[in-house]
Structure formats: C-alpha cells, structure tokens
Short mmCIF file of C-alpha atoms and ligand atoms in Angstrom, two decimals:
data_model
loop_
_atom_site.label_atom_id
_atom_site.label_comp_id
_atom_site.label_asym_id
_atom_site.label_seq_id
_atom_site.Cartn_x
_atom_site.Cartn_y
_atom_site.Cartn_z
CA UNK A 25 21.17 -3.22 11.98
CA UNK A 26 17.76 -3.54 13.56
CA UNK A 27 15.00 -3.08 10.97
CA UNK A 28 11.23 -2.97 11.50
CA UNK A 29 9.52 -3.61 8.16
CA UNK A 30 5.88 -3.60 7.19
CA UNK A 31 4.13 -5.36 4.33
CA UNK A 32 0.80 -3.87 3.26
CA UNK A 33 -2.36 -5.79 2.42
CA UNK A 34 -1.59 -6.18 -1.30
CA UNK A 35 2.00 -7.25 -0.56
CA UNK A 36 0.54 -10.13 1.46
CA UNK A 37 -2.64 -10.54 -0.61
CA UNK A 38 -1.99 -13.94 -2.20
CA UNK A 39 0.19 -17.01 -1.84
CA UNK A 40 2.38 -15.66 -4.65
CA UNK A 41 2.84 -12.33 -2.94
CA UNK A 42 3.60 -13.98 0.40
CA UNK A 43 6.21 -16.15 -1.30
CA UNK A 44 8.01 -12.93 -2.29
CA UNK A 45 7.71 -11.64 1.25
CA UNK A 46 9.27 -14.84 2.57
CA UNK A 47 12.23 -14.39 0.21
CA UNK A 48 12.69 -10.75 1.21
CA UNK A 49 12.55 -11.51 4.94
CA UNK A 50 14.82 -14.50 4.58
CA UNK A 51 17.50 -12.41 2.85
CA UNK A 52 17.30 -9.55 5.34
CA UNK A 53 17.19 -11.78 8.41
CA UNK A 54 20.55 -13.27 7.43
CA UNK A 55 22.19 -9.89 7.94
CA UNK A 56 19.97 -7.95 10.32
CA UNK A 57 17.64 -8.16 13.29
CA UNK A 58 14.26 -8.01 11.59
CA UNK A 59 10.77 -7.38 12.95
CA UNK A 60 7.97 -7.84 10.42
CA UNK A 61 4.58 -6.12 10.62
CA UNK A 62 1.80 -7.49 8.42
CA UNK A 63 -1.62 -6.29 7.30
CA UNK A 64 -4.56 -8.58 6.66
CA UNK A 65 -4.75 -10.18 3.19
CA UNK A 66 -6.07 -7.74 0.67
CA UNK A 67 -6.87 -10.29 -2.02
CA UNK A 68 -8.26 -9.01 -5.32
CA UNK A 69 -11.50 -10.88 -4.75
CA UNK A 70 -11.71 -10.67 -0.98
CA UNK A 71 -10.50 -7.72 1.04
CA UNK A 72 -10.30 -9.05 4.57
CA UNK A 73 -10.78 -5.91 6.64
CA UNK A 74 -13.55 -4.51 4.44
CA UNK A 75 -15.32 -7.88 4.55
CA UNK A 76 -15.11 -8.12 8.33
CA UNK A 77 -16.39 -4.58 8.82
CA UNK A 78 -19.26 -5.15 6.39
CA UNK A 79 -20.21 -8.35 8.24
CA UNK A 80 -20.21 -6.54 11.59
CA UNK A 81 -22.39 -3.74 10.21
CA UNK A 82 -24.79 -6.26 8.66
CA UNK A 83 -25.06 -8.00 12.03
CA UNK A 84 -26.01 -4.72 13.68
CA UNK A 85 -28.85 -4.50 11.17
CA UNK A 86 -30.02 -7.92 12.25
CA UNK A 87 -28.23 -9.95 9.58
CA UNK A 88 -26.01 -12.35 11.53
CA UNK A 89 -25.97 -14.66 8.52
CA UNK A 90 -23.66 -12.21 6.71
CA UNK A 91 -20.89 -13.04 9.16
CA UNK A 92 -21.75 -16.72 8.99
CA UNK A 93 -21.16 -16.59 5.22
CA UNK A 94 -18.09 -14.36 5.34
CA UNK A 95 -16.26 -16.47 7.94
CA UNK A 96 -15.84 -19.66 5.88
CA UNK A 97 -14.89 -17.65 2.78
CA UNK A 98 -12.14 -15.92 4.73
CA UNK A 99 -10.99 -19.14 6.35
CA UNK A 100 -10.78 -20.62 2.90
CA UNK A 101 -8.72 -17.68 1.59
CA UNK A 102 -6.12 -18.06 4.34
CA UNK A 103 -6.01 -21.85 4.35
CA UNK A 104 -5.78 -21.98 0.57
CA UNK A 105 -2.66 -19.80 0.75
CA UNK A 106 -1.37 -21.81 3.71
CA UNK A 107 -1.55 -25.05 1.75
CA UNK A 108 0.61 -23.49 -0.97
CA UNK A 109 3.17 -22.09 1.44
CA UNK A 110 3.41 -24.38 4.42
CA UNK A 111 3.92 -28.06 5.15
CA UNK A 112 0.92 -30.25 6.01
CA UNK A 113 2.12 -30.31 9.62
CA UNK A 114 2.12 -26.48 9.85
CA UNK A 115 -1.30 -26.38 8.15
CA UNK A 116 -2.66 -28.88 10.64
CA UNK A 117 -1.64 -26.57 13.51
CA UNK A 118 -2.82 -23.43 11.75
CA UNK A 119 -6.25 -24.52 10.65
CA UNK A 120 -7.84 -25.03 14.09
CA UNK A 121 -6.42 -21.68 15.24
CA UNK A 122 -7.95 -19.81 12.32
CA UNK A 123 -11.12 -21.82 12.58
CA UNK A 124 -11.49 -20.74 16.19
CA UNK A 125 -10.99 -17.07 15.28
CA UNK A 126 -13.67 -17.16 12.63
CA UNK A 127 -16.05 -19.12 14.84
CA UNK A 128 -15.54 -16.40 17.42
CA UNK A 129 -16.44 -13.76 14.84
CA UNK A 130 -19.64 -15.60 13.93
CA UNK A 131 -20.56 -15.84 17.63
CA UNK A 132 -19.87 -12.17 18.12
CA UNK A 133 -21.97 -11.30 15.07
CA UNK A 134 -24.88 -13.27 16.50
CA UNK A 135 -24.69 -11.29 19.77
CA UNK A 136 -24.49 -8.04 17.82
CA UNK A 137 -27.55 -9.04 15.82
CA UNK A 138 -29.46 -9.81 19.03
CA UNK A 139 -28.47 -6.50 20.61
CA UNK A 140 -29.03 -4.63 17.35
CA UNK A 141 -26.07 -2.44 18.18
CA UNK A 142 -22.45 -2.38 17.06
CA UNK A 143 -20.18 -0.59 19.51
CA UNK A 144 -16.79 0.69 18.34
CA UNK A 145 -15.29 -1.74 20.83
CA UNK A 146 -16.99 -4.75 19.24
CA UNK A 147 -16.08 -3.51 15.77
CA UNK A 148 -12.40 -3.40 16.77
CA UNK A 149 -12.60 -7.00 17.98
CA UNK A 150 -13.96 -8.13 14.65
CA UNK A 151 -12.06 -5.92 12.21
CA UNK A 152 -8.63 -6.87 13.57
CA UNK A 153 -8.99 -10.64 13.10
CA UNK A 154 -7.49 -10.62 9.60
CA UNK A 155 -4.14 -9.40 10.87
CA UNK A 156 -4.12 -12.14 13.50
CA UNK A 157 -4.73 -14.80 10.85
CA UNK A 158 -2.14 -13.41 8.50
CA UNK A 159 0.63 -13.12 11.09
CA UNK A 160 0.15 -16.81 11.90
CA UNK A 161 0.07 -17.79 8.24
CA UNK A 162 3.20 -15.82 7.34
CA UNK A 163 5.12 -17.05 10.37
CA UNK A 164 4.29 -20.61 9.31
CA UNK A 165 5.39 -19.91 5.72
CA UNK A 166 8.71 -18.52 6.98
CA UNK A 167 9.35 -21.50 9.22
CA UNK A 168 8.74 -23.76 6.25
CA UNK A 169 11.44 -21.78 4.41
CA UNK A 170 13.83 -22.40 7.33
CA UNK A 171 13.52 -18.93 8.80
CA UNK A 172 12.83 -19.07 12.54
CA UNK A 173 9.68 -16.97 12.95
CA UNK A 174 6.91 -16.50 15.49
CA UNK A 175 3.54 -14.75 15.19
CA UNK A 176 3.02 -12.10 17.87
CA UNK A 177 -0.24 -10.22 18.41
CA UNK A 178 0.38 -6.51 18.82
CA UNK A 179 -2.22 -6.55 21.61
CA UNK A 180 0.71 -7.79 23.69
CA UNK A 181 2.97 -4.94 22.56
CA UNK A 182 1.14 -1.71 21.79
CA UNK A 183 -0.81 -0.20 24.69
CA UNK A 184 -3.29 2.50 23.71
CA UNK A 185 -5.96 4.76 25.13
CA UNK A 186 -9.54 3.53 24.76
CA UNK A 187 -10.55 5.48 21.66
CA UNK A 188 -11.84 2.40 19.88
CA UNK A 189 -11.49 2.57 16.12
CA UNK A 190 -8.79 5.22 16.31
CA UNK A 191 -6.70 4.49 19.37
CA UNK A 192 -3.48 6.35 20.23
CA UNK A 193 -0.44 4.59 21.69
CA UNK A 194 0.89 5.27 25.19
CA UNK A 195 4.66 5.51 24.82
CA UNK A 196 6.03 4.21 28.10
CA UNK A 197 4.00 0.99 28.50
CA UNK A 198 4.34 0.26 24.78
CA UNK A 199 8.10 0.50 24.99
CA UNK A 200 8.18 -1.67 28.07
CA UNK A 201 5.95 -4.42 26.66
CA UNK A 202 7.66 -4.36 23.27
CA UNK A 203 11.10 -4.73 24.79
CA UNK A 204 10.04 -7.50 27.13
CA UNK A 205 8.35 -9.51 24.38
CA UNK A 206 10.45 -8.87 21.26
CA UNK A 207 14.04 -8.35 22.41
CA UNK A 208 14.48 -11.95 23.61
CA UNK A 209 13.15 -13.19 20.25
CA UNK A 210 15.53 -10.94 18.33
CA UNK A 211 18.47 -12.02 20.46
CA UNK A 212 17.80 -15.68 19.74
CA UNK A 213 17.51 -14.96 16.00
CA UNK A 214 13.75 -15.42 15.69
CA UNK A 215 11.83 -13.05 13.40
CA UNK A 216 8.69 -11.76 15.14
CA UNK A 217 5.75 -11.50 12.72
CA UNK A 218 3.58 -8.86 14.32
CA UNK A 219 -0.04 -8.03 13.50
CA UNK A 220 -0.50 -4.53 12.10
CA UNK A 221 -3.55 -2.40 12.90
CA UNK A 222 -4.45 -3.88 16.32
CA UNK A 223 -3.41 -2.97 19.85
CA UNK A 224 -4.96 -3.11 23.33
CA UNK A 225 -5.77 -0.87 26.26
CA UNK A 226 -3.96 -1.17 29.58
CA UNK A 227 -6.78 -3.49 30.66
CA UNK A 228 -6.10 -5.72 27.66
CA UNK A 229 -9.21 -4.78 25.67
CA UNK A 230 -8.44 -4.93 21.91
CA UNK A 231 -8.39 -1.63 20.00
CA UNK A 232 -7.43 -0.64 16.45
CA UNK A 233 -5.30 2.24 15.21
CA UNK A 234 -7.66 3.36 12.43
CA UNK A 235 -8.02 2.19 8.81
CA UNK A 236 -4.66 1.68 7.15
CA UNK A 237 -3.20 1.53 10.66
CA UNK A 238 -0.48 -1.04 9.93
CA UNK A 239 1.86 1.73 8.82
CA UNK A 240 1.33 3.27 12.24
CA UNK A 241 2.06 -0.08 13.92
CA UNK A 242 5.36 -0.24 12.06
CA UNK A 243 6.34 3.28 13.09
CA UNK A 244 5.33 2.72 16.72
CA UNK A 245 7.39 -0.48 16.95
CA UNK A 246 10.32 1.09 15.09
CA UNK A 247 10.39 3.87 17.65
CA UNK A 248 9.86 1.58 20.65
CA UNK A 249 12.71 -0.69 19.55
CA UNK A 250 15.08 2.16 18.59
CA UNK A 251 15.31 0.62 15.12
CA UNK A 252 18.12 1.72 12.84
CA UNK A 253 15.70 1.91 9.94
CA UNK A 254 11.99 1.42 9.28
CA UNK A 255 10.92 0.00 5.91
CA UNK A 256 7.54 0.11 4.22
CA UNK A 257 7.11 -2.51 1.50
CA UNK A 258 4.49 -1.33 -0.96
CA UNK A 259 3.48 -1.92 -4.58
CA UNK A 260 5.50 0.97 -6.01
CA UNK A 261 9.23 1.60 -6.40
CA UNK A 262 9.11 4.56 -4.03
CA UNK A 263 7.99 8.16 -4.11
CA UNK A 264 7.90 9.60 -7.62
CA UNK A 265 8.74 13.05 -8.93
CA UNK A 266 5.24 13.24 -10.43
CA UNK A 267 2.29 11.01 -11.20
CA UNK A 268 3.59 8.78 -14.04
CA UNK A 269 0.13 8.76 -15.59
CA UNK A 270 0.52 12.50 -16.20
CA UNK A 271 4.29 12.67 -16.70
CA UNK A 272 5.65 9.56 -18.44
CA UNK A 273 9.24 10.60 -17.64
CA UNK A 274 8.55 10.81 -13.89
CA UNK A 275 11.17 8.97 -11.88
CA UNK A 276 11.57 7.52 -8.40
CA UNK A 277 13.13 9.97 -5.98
CA UNK A 278 16.13 8.35 -4.28
CA UNK A 279 16.09 10.63 -1.26
CA UNK A 280 13.57 12.89 0.46
CA UNK A 281 13.56 14.78 3.74
CA UNK A 282 10.79 14.24 6.29
CA UNK A 283 9.47 17.71 5.50
CA UNK A 284 9.29 16.97 1.79
CA UNK A 285 7.47 13.72 2.48
CA UNK A 286 4.92 15.58 4.60
CA UNK A 287 4.40 18.24 1.92
CA UNK A 288 3.98 15.58 -0.75
CA UNK A 289 1.50 13.51 1.19
CA UNK A 290 -0.54 16.63 1.86
CA UNK A 291 -0.66 17.25 -1.85
CA UNK A 292 -2.09 13.92 -2.75
CA UNK A 293 1.03 11.85 -3.50
CA UNK A 294 0.17 8.44 -2.16
CA UNK A 295 3.07 8.06 0.27
CA UNK A 296 2.97 7.88 4.05
CA UNK A 297 0.77 9.95 6.26
CA UNK A 298 2.93 12.34 8.34
CA UNK A 299 0.95 11.60 11.50
CA UNK A 300 1.42 7.87 10.97
CA UNK A 301 5.21 8.03 10.79
CA UNK A 302 5.58 10.71 13.44
CA UNK A 303 6.96 8.25 16.06
CA UNK A 304 10.01 7.51 13.89
CA UNK A 305 10.35 11.02 12.47
CA UNK A 306 10.49 12.40 16.00
CA UNK A 307 13.45 10.15 16.72
CA UNK A 308 15.18 10.81 13.41
CA UNK A 309 14.98 7.15 12.30
CA UNK A 310 15.42 6.80 8.52
CA UNK A 311 12.48 5.42 6.53
CA UNK A 312 12.60 3.48 3.27
CA UNK A 313 9.79 2.86 0.81
CA UNK A 314 10.42 -0.32 -1.16
CA UNK A 315 8.57 -2.44 -3.68
CA UNK A 316 7.62 -6.00 -2.71
CA UNK A 317 7.18 -6.80 -6.39
CA UNK A 318 10.53 -5.29 -7.41
CA UNK A 319 12.75 -5.82 -4.36
CA UNK A 320 16.02 -5.08 -6.20
CA UNK A 321 14.99 -1.45 -6.67
CA UNK A 322 16.61 0.83 -4.06
CA UNK A 323 13.32 2.68 -3.45
CA UNK A 324 13.14 6.03 -1.65
CA UNK A 325 15.05 6.88 1.51
CA UNK A 326 13.33 9.45 3.72
CA UNK A 327 15.41 11.01 6.45
CA UNK A 328 15.95 14.15 8.46
CA UNK A 329 18.07 15.83 5.83
CA UNK A 330 17.09 15.59 2.22
CA UNK A 331 19.85 15.69 -0.35
CA UNK A 332 20.58 18.89 -2.20
CA UNK A 333 18.52 20.05 -5.12
CA UNK A 334 15.82 22.58 -5.55
CA UNK A 335 12.41 21.50 -6.70
CA UNK A 336 11.99 17.75 -6.35
CA UNK A 337 8.47 16.80 -7.14
CA UNK A 338 5.32 18.26 -8.59
CA UNK A 339 1.85 17.09 -7.71
CA UNK A 340 -1.69 18.13 -8.45
CA UNK A 341 -4.94 17.97 -6.53
CA UNK A 342 -7.94 17.80 -8.79
CA UNK A 343 -11.63 18.36 -8.12
CA UNK A 344 -11.17 21.37 -5.92
CA UNK A 345 -12.96 24.71 -5.92
CA UNK A 346 -11.71 28.24 -5.53
CA UNK A 347 -13.80 30.51 -3.32
CA UNK A 348 -13.08 34.23 -3.52
CA UNK A 349 -14.44 36.72 -1.02
CA UNK A 350 -13.83 40.32 -2.00
CA UNK A 351 -14.99 43.86 -1.76
CA UNK A 352 -13.79 47.41 -1.32
CA UNK A 353 -14.60 47.54 2.38
CA UNK A 354 -12.40 44.59 3.33
CA UNK A 355 -9.32 46.77 3.57
CA UNK A 356 -8.58 47.11 7.26
CA UNK A 357 -11.79 45.30 8.29
CA UNK A 358 -10.45 43.57 11.36
CA UNK A 359 -11.54 40.02 12.02
CA UNK A 360 -12.93 39.34 8.57
CA UNK A 361 -10.36 36.62 7.80
CA UNK A 362 -11.19 34.88 11.07
CA UNK A 363 -14.90 34.98 10.29
CA UNK A 364 -14.28 33.65 6.78
CA UNK A 365 -12.29 30.64 8.01
CA UNK A 366 -14.74 29.93 10.81
CA UNK A 367 -17.64 29.98 8.34
CA UNK A 368 -15.84 27.59 5.97
CA UNK A 369 -15.10 25.26 8.87
CA UNK A 370 -18.76 25.36 9.93
CA UNK A 371 -19.62 24.38 6.36
CA UNK A 372 -17.54 21.24 6.95
CA UNK A 373 -14.90 22.07 4.34
CA UNK A 374 -11.21 21.44 4.77
CA UNK A 375 -9.25 24.40 3.45
CA UNK A 376 -6.37 23.32 1.20
CA UNK A 377 -4.91 26.68 0.25
CA UNK A 378 -5.32 30.30 1.31
CA UNK A 379 -4.17 33.55 -0.25
CA UNK A 380 -4.69 37.16 0.57
CA UNK A 381 -2.72 39.90 -1.12
CA UNK A 382 -1.64 42.77 1.09
CA UNK A 383 -4.12 45.09 -0.57
CA UNK A 384 -6.65 43.09 1.46
CA UNK A 385 -9.26 43.45 -1.26
CA UNK A 386 -9.93 39.74 -1.40
CA UNK A 387 -9.31 36.38 0.24
CA UNK A 388 -9.12 33.18 -1.81
CA UNK A 389 -9.56 29.71 -0.43
CA UNK A 390 -9.39 26.33 -2.10
CA UNK A 391 -11.63 23.55 -0.76
CA UNK A 392 -12.64 20.11 -2.08
CA UNK A 393 -15.32 20.51 -4.72
CA UNK A 394 -17.71 18.26 -2.82
CA UNK A 395 -17.73 20.69 0.14
CA UNK A 396 -17.69 23.94 -1.78
CA UNK A 397 -21.43 24.64 -2.02
CA UNK A 398 -21.87 24.25 1.75
CA UNK A 399 -18.88 26.46 2.44
CA UNK A 400 -20.21 29.19 0.15
CA UNK A 401 -23.66 29.05 1.76
CA UNK A 402 -22.12 29.42 5.22
CA UNK A 403 -19.95 32.29 3.99
CA UNK A 404 -22.93 34.16 2.53
CA UNK A 405 -24.81 33.71 5.80
CA UNK A 406 -21.85 34.88 7.90
CA UNK A 407 -21.11 37.85 5.68
CA UNK A 408 -24.75 38.93 5.11
CA UNK A 409 -24.34 42.20 7.08
CA UNK A 410 -21.10 43.04 5.26
CA UNK A 411 -22.68 42.22 1.91
CA UNK A 412 -25.61 44.54 2.56
CA UNK A 413 -23.22 47.27 3.73
CA UNK A 414 -21.20 46.72 0.49
CA UNK A 415 -18.01 46.13 2.52
CA UNK A 416 -17.98 42.75 0.86
CA UNK A 417 -19.39 42.70 -2.65
CA UNK A 418 -18.89 39.14 -3.74
CA UNK A 419 -18.50 35.55 -2.58
CA UNK A 420 -17.59 33.75 -5.81
CA UNK A 421 -17.07 30.16 -6.63
CA UNK A 422 -14.90 28.93 -9.47
CA UNK A 423 -14.82 25.21 -10.17
CA UNK A 424 -13.40 22.81 -10.89
CA UNK A 425 -9.83 24.04 -10.54
CA UNK A 426 -6.56 22.24 -9.86
CA UNK A 427 -3.92 23.00 -7.23
CA UNK A 428 -0.42 22.31 -8.54
CA UNK A 429 2.28 22.09 -5.86
CA UNK A 430 6.03 22.19 -6.44
CA UNK A 431 7.85 20.67 -3.47
CA UNK A 432 11.48 20.61 -2.38
CA UNK A 433 13.28 21.74 0.76
CA UNK A 434 16.22 22.91 -1.37
CA UNK A 435 13.92 25.65 -2.67
CA UNK A 436 14.33 27.35 0.66
CA UNK A 437 16.53 30.37 0.27
CA UNK A 438 17.21 29.61 -3.40
CA UNK A 439 16.23 32.69 -5.40
CA UNK A 440 14.57 32.33 -8.75
CA UNK A 441 12.60 29.11 -8.32
CA UNK A 442 9.25 30.86 -8.33
CA UNK A 443 10.43 32.88 -11.33
CA UNK A 444 11.30 29.71 -13.22
CA UNK A 445 7.92 28.17 -12.43
CA UNK A 446 5.97 31.18 -13.62
CA UNK A 447 8.08 31.83 -16.72
CA UNK A 448 7.62 28.23 -17.78
CA UNK A 449 3.88 28.40 -17.24
CA UNK A 450 3.74 31.73 -19.04
CA UNK A 451 5.64 30.33 -22.01
CA UNK A 452 3.15 27.46 -22.14
CA UNK A 453 0.31 30.02 -22.01
CA UNK A 454 -1.09 28.59 -18.79
CA UNK A 455 -2.92 31.15 -16.72
CA UNK A 456 -2.25 31.11 -12.98
CA UNK A 457 -5.34 32.05 -10.99
CA UNK A 458 -3.86 32.18 -7.49
CA UNK A 459 -0.52 31.51 -5.79
CA UNK A 460 0.57 30.50 -2.31
CA UNK A 461 3.97 29.88 -0.80
CA UNK A 462 4.36 29.22 2.89
CA UNK A 463 7.24 31.02 4.56
CA UNK A 464 9.01 27.67 5.02
CA UNK A 465 9.54 27.84 1.25
CA UNK A 466 9.26 24.06 0.89
CA UNK A 467 6.28 24.36 -1.38
CA UNK A 468 4.94 26.69 -4.03
CA UNK A 469 1.29 26.07 -4.81
CA UNK A 470 -0.68 27.52 -7.63
CA UNK A 471 -4.23 27.30 -8.78
CA UNK A 472 -4.96 26.77 -12.47
CA UNK A 473 -8.01 25.96 -14.51
CA UNK A 474 -9.01 22.30 -14.55
CA UNK A 475 -8.17 21.99 -18.25
CA UNK A 476 -4.62 23.31 -17.62
CA UNK A 477 -3.82 21.04 -14.64
CA UNK A 478 -2.00 18.17 -16.37
CA UNK A 479 -0.17 20.46 -18.74
CA UNK A 480 1.04 22.61 -15.81
CA UNK A 481 2.45 19.54 -14.06
CA UNK A 482 4.21 18.45 -17.25
CA UNK A 483 5.69 21.88 -17.93
CA UNK A 484 7.05 22.25 -14.39
CA UNK A 485 8.45 18.72 -14.38
CA UNK A 486 10.26 19.48 -17.63
CA UNK A 487 11.56 22.86 -16.48
CA UNK A 488 13.29 21.41 -13.44
CA UNK A 489 14.18 18.16 -15.21
CA UNK A 490 12.87 16.34 -12.18
N1 LIG B 17 -6.10 -4.06 7.48
C1 LIG B 17 -6.26 -2.73 7.96
C2 LIG B 17 -7.06 -1.91 6.95
O1 LIG B 17 -7.35 -2.38 5.86
C3 LIG B 17 -4.96 -2.08 8.29
C4 LIG B 17 -3.98 -1.91 7.15
O2 LIG B 17 -4.06 -2.58 6.14
O3 LIG B 17 -3.08 -1.08 7.29
O4 LIG B 17 -7.41 -0.80 7.23
MG1 MG B 18 -4.12 -1.53 3.88
#
C-alpha cells in the first residue's frame, strides 16, 4: 500500500512524542510506501506557529526585538529535542541549518520593523519556518533509528495560487512536481518527511494553506500520489459517538462515511474539516484517524460508504441563539425569507439552522450567540416597513440555546428514527423548541434550552445505544 500520513503539532510537540512517531513510521515503512507530513512543534510551553506569527506582528509594530528573542528560544526547542533523538553527527548537520532559518527570520523581522508593514506574503515566509525545522529534525531522528528518511519542503511539491495566508493548490502542477520529487524516493525505500502547511506559487514564492493547514497538505499529497489510504495521527482514538465529557459511555466509531464526517464536523465534533479533506474524498481514498499516543487502537475509518446502522453520533453546539421572525402577514409574503437571510448575513452572523413550518407564520434561525445582537438589529432595520404594517409582529431572540444533532447516513429512508428521538426526549421531559432535518436525512437537529442540552445528548445516546 501507499500511505500518506500526517502528524499534528501535538503529536510532534516534544522529543517523547517524536520518539513515538519514529516507532510508528518505522513499523509502517517496513510494510508500505509511506509519506509523512509534519506540523511544526506545538510544545506545551512554546507553540511554534503562534510564536512566529506573534513575532511578525510585533515587528510590524516596530518591535523587531520580539523576533530576536523568539528565534533563539525556538532554536533551543528544536535542538533540545534533536539532541535527545539524533546522533551528535546528525545534530552537527542540523544545527547550522536551523540556525540559518532563524537568523533569516530575525533579518526579515528587522525589515518589517523598518517598513512598519507586514504583508501576507512576508507573514507566510515567517509562519512556515517551524514546519521546515521539524521536517529536518524528524528526518534526522528517523535516520538515527535506521529508517531511511529525507526532509522535503512542500514548496517543491505543492503549487498554489497567490492568495497568501490561505492559498489554494493547482492540481496539475502539484501532481507533476509531487510525482517527480517523491516517486523516486518511494521507489528506493526512502520515507519523505514533508513540511505541512507551506507551499509555493508557480514562481516559487512561499505561501501557506491557512492555519491548521497540515491536514490539507496531507490530503493534497494523498490525492496527488493516488495513495491507497490517508492517515491522520491525532491525540484521540478517533471520532466518538458523543463528547465523552457529556456521555461517559461514548465510544470510538469504527467506521464513518464521508457524509457523516462532514455532518459531524459541521456540528462541532473536532474531526477533519470537509474542505480540507476534499482532495481525497473526491477520489474516494479511505481516511483513517489514529492516535499517536495509543497506536494499537484501530481508530476510525472514513470512506465512501459508511457501514450499516441508523443514528451513529450525537453532538451539541452550545452558546447559540434562536431568532424567530413571525407575524400574521408573513403567509404568502413573497421574498421575506430571502430578505431575512440577507439581513442576517449583513449582520455578520453565520446561520447554523433554519426552520419554517408550511403555515409560513414564522421563520426560526440559529446563529452563534456572539453574533445574535447584530443579526437582530439588522433584521429589525430590514423589516421595519413590515413591522409597522403588522405583517411581521415580532423579531424575538431566545438565548442561550443548544443545537443537538443526531447524525447517521443509515437514518436515510429508515422510518421511525425521528419518532424515537422525540419520544425519548418527551419521556425525559425535555422540551424541543425547534426541529430541522435536511432532505438528505443524514442529520436531525433540534433546538433545546441551554439547561437541557447535556441531558438531551445523554438521552439520545442511550436510546440508540450508540
Ligand atoms: N503549524 C500550522 C498551524 O499551527 C499548521 C498545522 O499545524 O496544521 O496552523
Ligand atoms: Mg496544528
């Protein structure tokens, strides 16, 4: 098999963690062609990317010394780990390379301080240095464990547009560069250790794929290399049937479909962002979520077809507000829904849930609590003529509320699931304020009072014995 696997910042955040990574890669490389993508070190006391970005911003405000202090601290973090993981000879090669990178950052910060301006392009140059350090460190650690490995900067592989800070890959040149650079390494049995997060334009100018972009790097390379599987090593055993802090009996889901993963990530489960993994989803490449700190656990497999089953997981989004717009004149008032959504968008609120019963007497929307007041103000402004004509008689706000979502593609076409959900909630005397189910039937969402949120999740989890 050919596997592209990514280790996140915490999975490579200390010498101890990297030692585990080395063991995992060593075992897999004996049986498979492996490409490894790494984030920068996210050490408990020093988060590389955050530190680099803060230094760049400080420089723009005239404080070049911030970078001058951050650079040696970061160098120390990486070299300290290197000395635990690699031979003195490897360290002697590594140190001047890292030293040069951090010296470059300090120089850049000085120029930024002189100019008093931080362009997105300069920020990308600075913020991606951690990945470059870490790929070199981890490749050295692997070589010292007798695994042939080579650090490769993704600037040589992933070609993007020039949207600095949030660049998008160009498929054809990325595929071409990736094949040319990585296939020979794989054929000779070398494990490429590729920097996450960074890429370059066609002219070779460094870009980044957005915060948390290493997952995207992994998916882009998995797709470009026609990988058999793409693995994300994280700090959890996989995707869970519910938040274990709310439901102690929650368990890891062995298998999810792509659609279920997308529904769950929308509803706040901390999995993979659907846009991030789109390159592999589009090609039907299976994804695994695995735990660096518990590598024996089988994790969660995410593929085109989920296994059977009805409801699979239940999640909750807290700190949201319910806005209700209603009135006797809304029946048959054409265009009112469009105006409502446009007003909410103008208020800067992201709508999480919408319901309108066919009586058309009211429209309910759920938005994040932080945006609700703005959204309501915009709505009242937009609907002022309708309010004075009494077509609309109220724009109400109820907060905080909780959205509880039951997800599972097996719910599609299975009668009675909604009935089970509502009977269970009724038996537990939990009042449901609003309900939404998209016609894909992968998700039933309901709005309950804040104080009922956790209980609702527990009751549903129990009902379906998730
Ligand atoms: N190091 C980058 C960040 O913190 C990318 C990543 O970790 O995925 O955003
Ligand atoms: Mg990260």
